[in-house]
């Protein structure tokens, strides 16, 4: 039986979905659903393509209450820059959660992942950062460095941003972009310890395999979101950070144990904190969030299929409402 | 950087790829590659959607020498027939194996899976069935019952087909379709033991969870292909068949241990045959195939991502050569 499928391009999706409070609320809803225990989210499918220095990940989740579920395919081909192509790409496919029929193909080249990843940072900041943040800092100078600061600013309207990256020129360019996007002061900083000392909220956004954020830099009232690690080999923050913080929160415990900062802390033999709370538990109030303005908090984001299903669903609805897309009958 | 993506519908794919010897050769090439040990094929990602009596599987494989790799998503929603919709659907997405960029979206609604599954049956028949087959039999009366007989006939031009199914009317309709498609005699048969007794080649194509093919029916010179079991709960052939046969062959040992007839034989405590050969080992000659016309042989097909990558690659090439498809720039 023929049915209609909507094909959406990156430009159409950029017009339909922006990194705004609505996107943050959508992703927050996905985390709340995750905490309900009713979401079905299988482990990530990963395939390496060593001949091309590439890998591909597939994520999905079914969230009761959403009419569709997304399957996201994220290739990462790390020799692409030499070819003038971005390393990260991909698409999402939305299926009816009632019939399994394909509803839409979202050719986003990773844009929706960028949005839902930054939105998760805002959810973490909303529920875990101190009430007053005047300076926010970011480690790394890529797309997520920019987007994480934009997202966090939606929920903590800080006045200043500091950017640290190994490459000072890239840090300066990133700071300039953030300043232009938010209309606030933003500057590169050479000393990563200084960045931590001057900030109340920091986000690590690097692909580091050795810690670039050290436990000695923790200070009362600091919140740290680590979003760079999404694979077993990555580790951005010194494992001791997780145990010295007053509160450690995982986006999904089962993923952070394998792919996140929690993995490194367990491997170092430092983690004796039992089962930590998940971000959704904090969102729903099932587990307590920040206990005081002085507490040190950490959130470990590995990225969940639930976020993908949520952002893809609202993207399709918004695109259709705007009349966007190519309809194919098959 | 914008790039072009080809969108192909089921009708376009049906025109581009047929179940013929070329398709069989394509799938055979995938099995040979699997046996080379150079294919990367991660475990199947599976997600249940119990609210809708549904499930979704994702398969993929990278085959060196193929310029693309496919990711296939196969939803199965078993309340669909009550809605007038087929239970099985899905699509394949082809990615460049060099850059990870999306090359094509194949909206095949499961058609390419039907073809590559039947083609695998033909590869098994070509290498394992006795040289002379005058009567072939099939258990089940669905799409694969028809296609498996068509595919097997390409490599063993038998003169007669017997069809058994629980529902005699469906068996008769299936036999009529097979007769029309192949131009040979085909009839339904009421006794499944009789079917085995009269055939030199049988294929089981059911979703049975209890054996519908019994070991007592084995006779010299019989080849059995079991293609229905692709999940841990399924079991078409009595576990004793695997040990009483002179040769048992898996499409992929690691999958058959979890999803195929081999799983049931291991669970029954009957399997002591060590690591069986894979179909690709027989294709390449690395392991011996049928030893004599009188030997009893069994092939266990669970379906591999390598088949998907192979059939999707040739489908895209054929469709492009024919000028088919909608090109989207994103």
XYZ file of C-alpha atoms in Angstrom:
660
model
C 0.000 0.000 0.000
C 1.609 3.298 -1.086
C 2.165 5.937 1.538
C 3.708 9.378 1.608
C 7.144 10.102 3.008
C 8.439 13.595 3.663
C 12.057 14.306 2.745
C 13.592 17.296 4.531
C 16.943 18.886 3.739
C 19.362 20.494 6.165
C 18.265 23.984 5.116
C 14.605 23.138 5.649
C 15.413 21.680 9.059
C 17.496 24.711 10.045
C 14.503 26.889 9.219
C 12.135 24.634 11.179
C 14.134 24.047 14.359
C 16.327 26.528 16.164
C 18.354 26.228 19.327
C 15.834 28.023 21.525
C 13.895 27.423 24.727
C 11.355 25.331 22.845
C 14.150 22.968 21.778
C 15.456 22.858 25.339
C 11.976 22.026 26.627
C 11.602 19.281 24.018
C 14.845 17.653 25.066
C 13.956 18.083 28.747
C 10.745 16.196 28.052
C 12.811 13.359 26.562
C 14.934 13.171 29.710
C 11.841 13.146 31.909
C 10.454 10.283 29.828
C 13.741 8.392 30.156
C 13.463 8.667 33.934
C 9.940 7.258 33.832
C 11.407 3.885 32.945
C 8.953 3.477 30.061
C 11.341 4.461 27.279
C 12.825 1.634 25.218
C 16.402 2.563 24.305
C 18.690 -0.193 23.037
C 22.471 0.090 23.196
C 24.140 2.117 20.456
C 25.092 0.150 17.338
C 28.674 1.050 16.381
C 30.682 0.018 13.365
C 34.289 0.952 12.631
C 35.495 1.362 9.056
C 39.220 1.318 9.639
C 40.087 1.482 5.911
C 38.757 5.065 5.874
C 39.441 6.119 9.468
C 35.694 6.140 9.899
C 32.987 4.953 12.220
C 29.223 4.965 12.221
C 26.848 4.982 15.184
C 23.132 4.208 15.171
C 20.911 5.389 18.013
C 17.205 5.030 18.585
C 14.582 5.155 21.315
C 10.862 4.694 21.648
C 9.223 7.211 23.955
C 5.608 6.501 24.960
C 3.536 9.560 24.102
C 5.550 10.402 20.977
C 3.778 9.292 17.793
C 7.051 8.504 16.049
C 10.441 7.101 16.849
C 13.678 8.181 15.201
C 16.574 6.091 14.024
C 19.655 8.233 13.756
C 22.739 7.309 11.779
C 25.868 9.324 12.595
C 28.943 8.642 10.487
C 32.251 10.139 11.591
C 35.004 10.026 8.956
C 38.052 11.727 10.333
C 40.069 12.020 7.124
C 37.256 14.102 5.570
C 38.717 17.526 6.391
C 41.634 16.789 4.054
C 38.994 16.291 1.335
C 37.261 19.552 2.203
C 34.365 17.717 3.850
C 33.129 17.795 7.440
C 33.989 14.786 9.600
C 30.474 14.395 10.954
C 27.356 13.828 8.882
C 24.289 11.710 8.976
C 20.544 11.662 8.926
C 17.519 10.691 10.969
C 14.565 8.603 9.841
C 11.214 8.905 11.595
C 8.906 5.896 11.781
C 5.331 5.688 13.012
C 5.344 4.186 16.484
C 1.960 2.607 15.669
C 2.662 0.973 12.295
C 6.410 1.132 11.726
C 5.865 2.908 8.385
C 8.543 5.410 7.355
C 7.162 8.909 7.896
C 10.080 11.164 7.090
C 13.748 11.218 6.169
C 15.585 14.127 7.795
C 18.744 14.796 5.768
C 20.166 17.047 8.459
C 23.899 16.296 8.047
C 24.101 16.237 11.848
C 22.336 19.587 12.461
C 19.597 18.107 14.654
C 22.246 16.271 16.666
C 24.034 19.570 17.217
C 20.802 21.129 18.478
C 19.705 18.295 20.737
C 23.237 17.952 22.174
C 23.438 21.649 23.022
C 19.874 21.570 24.356
C 20.869 18.780 26.744
C 23.611 21.053 28.045
C 20.951 23.685 28.739
C 18.794 21.141 30.561
C 21.797 20.274 32.730
C 22.541 23.950 33.359
C 18.906 24.724 34.157
C 18.705 22.033 36.837
C 22.268 21.852 38.131
C 24.128 25.164 37.674
C 24.001 27.692 40.508
C 21.134 30.159 40.276
C 23.532 32.990 39.506
C 26.082 32.545 36.771
C 27.948 35.650 35.701
C 30.753 33.954 33.765
C 30.524 30.742 31.758
C 33.511 28.958 30.296
C 33.951 26.429 27.552
C 36.781 24.036 26.722
C 37.098 23.440 23.000
C 36.465 25.693 20.013
C 34.271 23.676 17.686
C 30.584 23.756 16.799
C 29.508 22.468 20.203
C 31.639 25.053 22.046
C 29.591 27.749 20.345
C 26.237 26.004 20.686
C 26.714 24.947 24.313
C 27.287 28.580 25.309
C 24.256 29.727 23.309
C 22.114 27.036 24.891
C 23.302 27.632 28.446
C 22.687 31.367 28.014
C 18.997 30.618 27.444
C 18.683 29.365 31.021
C 21.499 31.254 32.798
C 21.880 34.692 31.156
C 25.567 35.157 32.035
C 27.401 38.351 31.102
C 30.707 36.885 29.978
C 32.156 33.827 28.249
C 35.706 32.447 28.399
C 37.012 30.030 25.792
C 40.017 27.759 26.105
C 41.390 25.545 23.338
C 44.810 24.109 22.566
C 44.879 26.316 19.479
C 44.666 29.923 20.680
C 43.620 31.304 17.288
C 40.676 28.910 17.144
C 39.733 29.857 20.709
C 39.747 33.540 19.720
C 37.612 32.878 16.647
C 35.170 30.861 18.745
C 34.963 33.640 21.346
C 34.266 36.190 18.608
C 31.429 34.038 17.236
C 29.908 33.581 20.687
C 30.135 37.296 21.393
C 28.409 38.086 18.108
C 25.688 35.491 18.666
C 24.878 36.479 22.253
C 25.809 40.147 22.274
C 27.984 39.741 25.364
C 31.684 39.846 26.142
C 33.573 36.685 25.156
C 37.304 36.130 25.049
C 39.885 33.414 24.678
C 41.929 32.549 27.730
C 45.342 30.890 27.682
C 45.283 29.155 31.057
C 42.609 26.474 31.434
C 42.851 26.671 35.245
C 42.112 30.389 35.078
C 39.019 29.666 33.019
C 37.691 27.382 35.753
C 38.584 29.828 38.511
C 36.638 32.676 36.894
C 33.537 30.645 35.898
C 30.497 29.351 37.733
C 29.494 27.120 34.811
C 31.881 25.281 32.511
C 31.263 22.923 29.617
C 33.884 20.605 28.147
C 33.337 19.946 24.438
C 36.535 18.253 23.276
C 37.339 14.797 21.875
C 40.114 14.472 24.508
C 41.401 11.032 25.384
C 43.378 12.394 28.359
C 41.756 14.768 30.874
C 41.865 18.453 29.957
C 39.948 19.499 33.100
C 41.578 18.799 36.461
C 40.096 18.167 39.890
C 42.342 20.816 41.489
C 40.373 23.445 39.569
C 37.071 22.696 41.328
C 35.787 25.504 43.544
C 32.577 26.048 45.518
C 29.566 26.786 43.360
C 30.997 25.394 40.130
C 28.938 23.315 37.722
C 30.712 21.215 35.090
C 28.997 19.660 32.079
C 31.201 17.184 30.214
C 29.697 16.504 26.797
C 32.700 15.483 24.702
C 33.035 11.857 25.687
C 30.720 9.544 23.789
C 33.057 6.613 23.225
C 35.026 4.212 25.354
C 38.365 5.827 24.502
C 37.460 9.403 25.429
C 38.000 11.153 28.765
C 37.792 14.928 29.296
C 37.706 15.392 33.047
C 40.028 13.934 35.633
C 38.270 10.947 37.225
C 38.764 12.465 40.702
C 36.337 15.250 39.686
C 33.445 12.794 39.825
C 34.105 11.788 43.422
C 35.105 15.225 44.709
C 31.953 16.831 43.333
C 28.989 16.945 45.667
C 26.724 15.620 42.942
C 27.458 13.619 39.797
C 24.623 13.141 37.285
C 24.614 10.934 34.168
C 22.393 11.427 31.127
C 22.016 7.629 31.061
C 23.920 5.549 33.595
C 24.210 2.482 31.364
C 25.790 4.615 28.609
C 28.056 6.692 30.865
C 29.483 3.518 32.360
C 30.618 2.491 28.867
C 31.095 5.749 26.971
C 31.250 8.678 29.372
C 33.363 10.170 32.123
C 31.940 7.597 34.525
C 33.756 4.893 32.529
C 37.128 6.518 33.219
C 36.333 6.943 36.938
C 35.338 3.288 37.192
C 38.455 2.246 35.263
C 40.588 4.311 37.665
C 39.036 2.443 40.574
C 37.723 5.722 41.976
C 33.966 5.335 41.585
C 32.307 4.024 44.728
C 29.218 6.186 44.468
C 26.847 3.361 43.544
C 24.223 4.142 40.925
C 24.248 7.876 40.277
C 21.098 9.826 39.419
C 20.194 10.431 35.802
C 19.420 13.886 34.447
C 15.797 12.834 33.982
C 15.559 11.981 37.686
C 16.591 15.535 38.491
C 14.171 16.987 35.924
C 11.219 15.092 37.367
C 12.247 15.673 40.980
C 12.637 11.955 41.670
C 16.192 12.625 42.865
C 17.470 15.870 44.406
C 19.428 18.316 42.257
C 21.861 20.979 43.441
C 21.694 21.168 47.266
C 23.194 24.646 47.741
C 24.765 27.496 45.815
C 28.177 26.291 47.053
C 27.848 22.667 45.954
C 30.031 21.386 43.091
C 27.978 19.548 40.466
C 28.931 17.521 37.397
C 26.810 16.317 34.505
C 28.055 13.639 32.094
C 26.402 13.750 28.661
C 26.937 10.915 26.187
C 23.889 11.608 24.017
C 20.745 9.503 23.983
C 18.425 8.140 21.318
C 15.560 9.641 23.336
C 16.870 13.117 22.510
C 16.951 12.170 18.834
C 13.384 10.896 18.800
C 12.227 14.071 20.564
C 14.029 16.593 18.344
C 13.187 14.732 15.126
C 9.505 14.633 16.060
C 9.266 18.374 16.659
C 11.366 19.070 13.571
C 8.969 17.134 11.351
C 5.925 18.792 12.907
C 7.430 22.257 12.477
C 8.570 21.600 8.918
C 5.137 20.269 7.906
C 3.421 23.217 9.577
C 5.606 25.468 7.434
C 4.834 23.520 4.273
C 8.466 22.449 3.854
C 9.738 19.214 2.371
C 9.506 17.006 -0.685
C 6.793 14.367 -0.511
C 7.588 11.009 -2.076
C 4.905 8.376 -2.498
C 6.137 4.812 -2.200
C 29.026 21.477 1.748
C 25.868 20.504 -0.177
C 25.818 17.141 -1.824
C 23.288 15.177 -3.844
C 21.278 12.305 -2.453
C 19.233 9.945 -4.595
C 15.812 8.935 -3.287
C 14.418 5.730 -4.781
C 10.895 4.397 -4.333
C 9.788 0.786 -4.139
C 8.534 0.862 -7.727
C 11.820 2.259 -8.984
C 13.719 -0.397 -7.048
C 11.483 -3.181 -8.330
C 12.285 -2.027 -11.867
C 16.013 -1.844 -11.123
C 16.575 -5.113 -9.270
C 14.927 -8.447 -9.963
C 15.334 -11.808 -8.338
C 17.586 -13.247 -11.034
C 20.986 -14.880 -11.342
C 22.684 -11.485 -11.154
C 21.087 -10.914 -7.742
C 22.142 -14.389 -6.636
C 25.712 -13.706 -7.761
C 25.702 -10.379 -5.886
C 24.618 -12.026 -2.650
C 27.089 -14.864 -3.198
C 29.838 -12.253 -3.458
C 28.735 -10.858 -0.084
C 28.998 -14.306 1.509
C 32.445 -14.814 0.001
C 33.516 -11.470 1.446
C 32.126 -12.424 4.855
C 34.261 -15.559 4.802
C 37.349 -13.499 4.023
C 37.250 -12.149 7.561
C 37.597 -8.579 6.292
C 33.939 -7.625 6.539
C 32.921 -5.514 9.542
C 29.454 -6.588 10.665
C 28.259 -5.501 14.106
C 25.493 -7.338 15.964
C 21.926 -6.491 14.950
C 20.363 -3.585 16.850
C 16.876 -4.620 17.996
C 14.199 -2.583 19.715
C 10.797 -3.846 20.844
C 7.794 -1.525 20.863
C 5.427 -3.567 22.991
C 2.699 -0.885 23.021
C 2.130 -1.581 19.316
C 3.160 -5.258 19.092
C 6.090 -4.028 17.065
C 9.827 -4.403 16.756
C 12.540 -2.821 14.692
C 15.881 -4.281 13.618
C 18.881 -2.430 12.222
C 21.544 -4.269 10.252
C 24.692 -3.071 8.564
C 28.014 -4.280 7.252
C 31.083 -2.822 5.630
C 32.476 -4.969 2.813
C 35.921 -4.015 1.500
C 35.664 -3.542 -2.251
C 32.143 -2.096 -2.106
C 32.146 1.697 -2.409
C 29.157 2.058 -0.109
C 27.738 0.468 2.994
C 24.043 0.087 3.741
C 22.197 0.604 6.965
C 18.914 -1.237 6.846
C 15.999 -0.555 9.148
C 13.329 -3.270 9.248
C 10.237 -2.571 11.324
C 7.817 -5.435 11.986
C 4.441 -4.371 13.390
C 2.268 -7.403 13.749
C -1.077 -5.697 14.338
C -0.769 -3.973 10.936
C -2.815 -6.512 8.939
C -5.890 -5.522 10.982
C -5.256 -1.968 9.725
C -4.916 -3.132 6.136
C -1.138 -2.625 6.201
C 1.687 -5.119 5.750
C 3.518 -6.204 8.906
C 6.962 -5.686 7.418
C 8.319 -2.448 6.022
C 11.489 -0.468 6.108
C 14.195 1.178 4.088
C 17.901 1.098 3.414
C 20.292 4.032 3.427
C 23.546 3.872 1.482
C 26.582 5.771 2.726
C 29.922 6.326 1.047
C 32.451 3.978 2.606
C 35.120 6.635 1.995
C 33.450 9.755 3.441
C 30.354 8.584 5.329
C 28.171 10.947 3.268
C 24.627 9.780 2.580
C 24.431 8.653 -1.050
C 20.942 7.284 -1.383
C 17.765 6.490 0.494
C 16.107 3.314 -0.767
C 12.429 3.425 0.235
C 11.920 -0.211 -0.630
C 9.314 -1.184 1.995
C 11.279 -4.396 2.483
C 11.478 -5.369 -1.211
C 15.291 -5.528 -1.301
C 15.254 -7.639 1.849
C 12.866 -10.042 0.125
C 15.230 -10.295 -2.837
C 18.453 -10.707 -0.886
C 16.841 -13.252 1.454
C 15.599 -15.359 -1.433
C 18.940 -14.959 -3.217
C 20.706 -16.353 -0.147
C 18.481 -19.413 -0.423
C 19.663 -19.813 -4.013
C 23.301 -19.514 -2.935
C 22.681 -22.268 -0.379
C 20.939 -24.434 -2.979
C 23.684 -23.863 -5.544
C 26.435 -25.024 -3.186
C 24.641 -27.545 -0.973
C 21.658 -29.134 -2.746
C 22.229 -32.341 -4.676
C 23.116 -31.833 -8.315
C 19.784 -33.238 -9.433
C 16.617 -31.864 -7.892
C 13.359 -32.887 -9.535
C 11.005 -31.835 -6.740
C 11.429 -28.903 -4.375
C 9.225 -28.300 -1.347
C 8.473 -25.271 0.746
C 6.985 -24.924 4.216
C 4.981 -21.740 4.584
C 2.825 -19.800 2.128
C 4.011 -16.206 2.407
C 6.133 -13.960 0.227
C 9.329 -15.888 0.983
C 7.707 -19.232 0.175
C 7.105 -17.925 -3.344
C 10.460 -16.178 -3.711
C 12.548 -19.017 -2.275
C 11.142 -21.389 -4.878
C 11.748 -18.882 -7.675
C 15.307 -18.318 -6.480
C 16.131 -21.999 -6.028
C 14.762 -22.733 -9.503
C 17.437 -20.445 -10.971
C 20.149 -22.849 -9.790
C 18.285 -26.178 -9.669
C 15.676 -26.231 -12.451
C 13.300 -28.671 -10.743
C 10.115 -29.817 -12.477
C 7.700 -29.734 -9.535
C 7.028 -27.792 -6.314
C 5.118 -28.914 -3.228
C 3.768 -26.402 -0.713
C 2.726 -27.104 2.858
C 1.162 -24.573 5.236
C -1.128 -24.859 8.244
C -3.798 -23.111 6.183
C -4.496 -25.326 3.169
C -6.184 -22.566 1.167
C -3.135 -20.364 1.523
C -0.898 -23.256 0.511
C -2.997 -23.769 -2.625
C -2.861 -20.069 -3.508
C 0.897 -20.072 -3.004
C 1.295 -23.149 -5.193
C -0.782 -21.497 -7.927
C 1.422 -18.399 -7.813
C 4.596 -20.470 -7.987
C 3.251 -22.494 -10.891
C 2.375 -19.313 -12.762
C 5.731 -17.707 -12.062
C 7.864 -20.700 -13.022
C 5.659 -22.436 -15.568
C 5.944 -25.774 -13.788
C 3.659 -28.018 -11.766
C 3.095 -26.846 -8.182
C 0.570 -28.127 -5.682
C -0.341 -27.916 -2.023
C 0.208 -30.996 0.078
C -1.576 -31.789 3.323
C 1.057 -33.939 5.019
C 4.344 -32.167 5.803
C 6.149 -35.516 6.095
C 5.020 -36.410 2.578
C 6.434 -33.149 1.306
C 9.856 -34.037 2.706
C 9.681 -37.603 1.390
C 8.997 -36.450 -2.174
C 11.537 -33.604 -2.286
C 15.298 -33.378 -2.727
C 15.371 -29.724 -1.670
C 13.153 -28.129 0.973
C 13.018 -24.613 2.351
C 11.306 -23.644 5.596
C 9.953 -20.081 5.532
C 7.723 -19.853 8.611
C 7.857 -17.777 11.801
C 7.417 -21.010 13.827
C 8.422 -21.047 17.465
C 8.051 -24.856 17.666
C 9.581 -27.135 15.006
C 7.440 -27.749 11.938
C 10.101 -29.927 10.275
C 11.074 -33.154 12.032
C 14.273 -35.159 12.040
C 12.428 -38.379 11.206
C 11.684 -36.928 7.764
C 15.330 -36.719 6.733
C 16.298 -39.033 3.884
C 19.462 -39.534 1.831
C 20.147 -36.747 -0.620
C 17.926 -34.142 1.039
C 18.985 -30.529 1.432
C 17.140 -28.324 3.931
C 17.388 -24.533 4.019
C 15.819 -22.997 7.143
C 15.315 -19.285 6.579
C 12.440 -18.421 8.918
C 14.278 -18.073 12.209
C 15.885 -14.684 12.680
C 15.127 -14.130 16.373
C 15.888 -15.877 19.620
C 12.318 -17.141 20.036
C 11.971 -18.835 16.641
C 12.663 -22.467 15.771
C 11.506 -24.208 12.571
C 13.434 -27.449 12.466
C 13.798 -30.057 15.160
C 17.207 -29.558 16.800
C 18.110 -33.201 16.118
C 18.126 -32.345 12.375
C 21.345 -30.362 12.836
C 23.250 -33.266 14.339
C 21.779 -35.999 12.145
C 22.607 -34.108 8.950
C 25.994 -34.863 7.425
C 26.691 -31.153 7.058
C 25.291 -28.116 8.854
C 26.167 -24.669 7.471
C 25.385 -21.261 9.042
C 25.116 -17.984 7.159
C 26.956 -16.403 10.099
C 27.845 -18.557 13.084
C 27.706 -15.717 15.613
C 24.155 -14.866 14.473
C 22.886 -18.423 14.179
C 24.012 -19.112 17.728
C 21.711 -16.330 18.918
C 18.953 -16.125 16.317
C 18.926 -19.248 14.153
C 18.269 -22.974 14.311
C 21.703 -23.437 15.887
C 20.444 -21.565 18.962
C 17.700 -24.130 19.521
C 20.115 -27.031 19.049
C 22.531 -25.519 21.566
C 19.668 -24.845 23.986
C 18.556 -28.477 23.644
C 22.073 -29.574 24.574
C 22.403 -31.390 21.266
C 25.048 -29.352 19.493
C 28.524 -30.783 19.916
C 29.734 -30.062 16.414
C 32.114 -27.258 17.375
C 32.249 -24.271 15.054
C 30.296 -25.091 11.909
C 31.277 -23.765 8.482
C 29.683 -20.598 7.173
C 28.052 -20.385 3.756
C 30.851 -18.089 2.619
C 33.416 -20.762 3.501
C 31.623 -23.165 1.176
C 31.339 -20.529 -1.566
C 35.064 -19.800 -1.491
C 36.059 -23.450 -1.106
C 37.719 -22.841 2.246
C 35.536 -25.582 3.734
C 34.070 -28.574 1.877
C 30.433 -28.493 0.753
C 28.211 -31.470 -0.034
C 30.333 -34.654 0.029
C 28.054 -36.941 -1.998
C 24.656 -37.005 -3.662
C 23.384 -39.026 -0.688
C 24.555 -36.696 2.063
C 21.953 -34.757 4.090
C 22.771 -31.055 4.259
C 21.248 -28.165 6.216
C 21.718 -24.421 5.808
C 20.615 -21.973 8.522
C 19.886 -18.460 7.216
C 19.339 -15.598 9.670
C 20.054 -12.754 7.228
C 23.201 -10.643 7.255
C 23.999 -6.963 6.887
C 26.528 -7.989 4.246
C 23.663 -9.119 1.993
C 21.993 -5.739 2.520
C 25.090 -3.756 1.614
C 25.547 -5.875 -1.510
C 21.966 -5.700 -2.801
C 21.596 -2.006 -1.989
C 24.812 -1.195 -3.843
C 23.746 -2.942 -7.023
C 20.230 -1.498 -6.726
C 21.571 2.050 -6.611
C 23.920 1.433 -9.534
C 21.132 -0.093 -11.626
C 18.637 2.643 -10.756
C 21.122 5.380 -11.615
C 22.020 3.662 -14.878
C 18.324 3.717 -15.710
C 17.974 7.374 -14.779
C 15.587 6.574 -11.924
C 15.222 8.443 -8.657
C 14.628 11.876 -7.205
C 17.788 13.832 -6.491
C 17.779 16.013 -3.386
C 20.596 18.441 -2.692
C 21.389 18.968 0.974
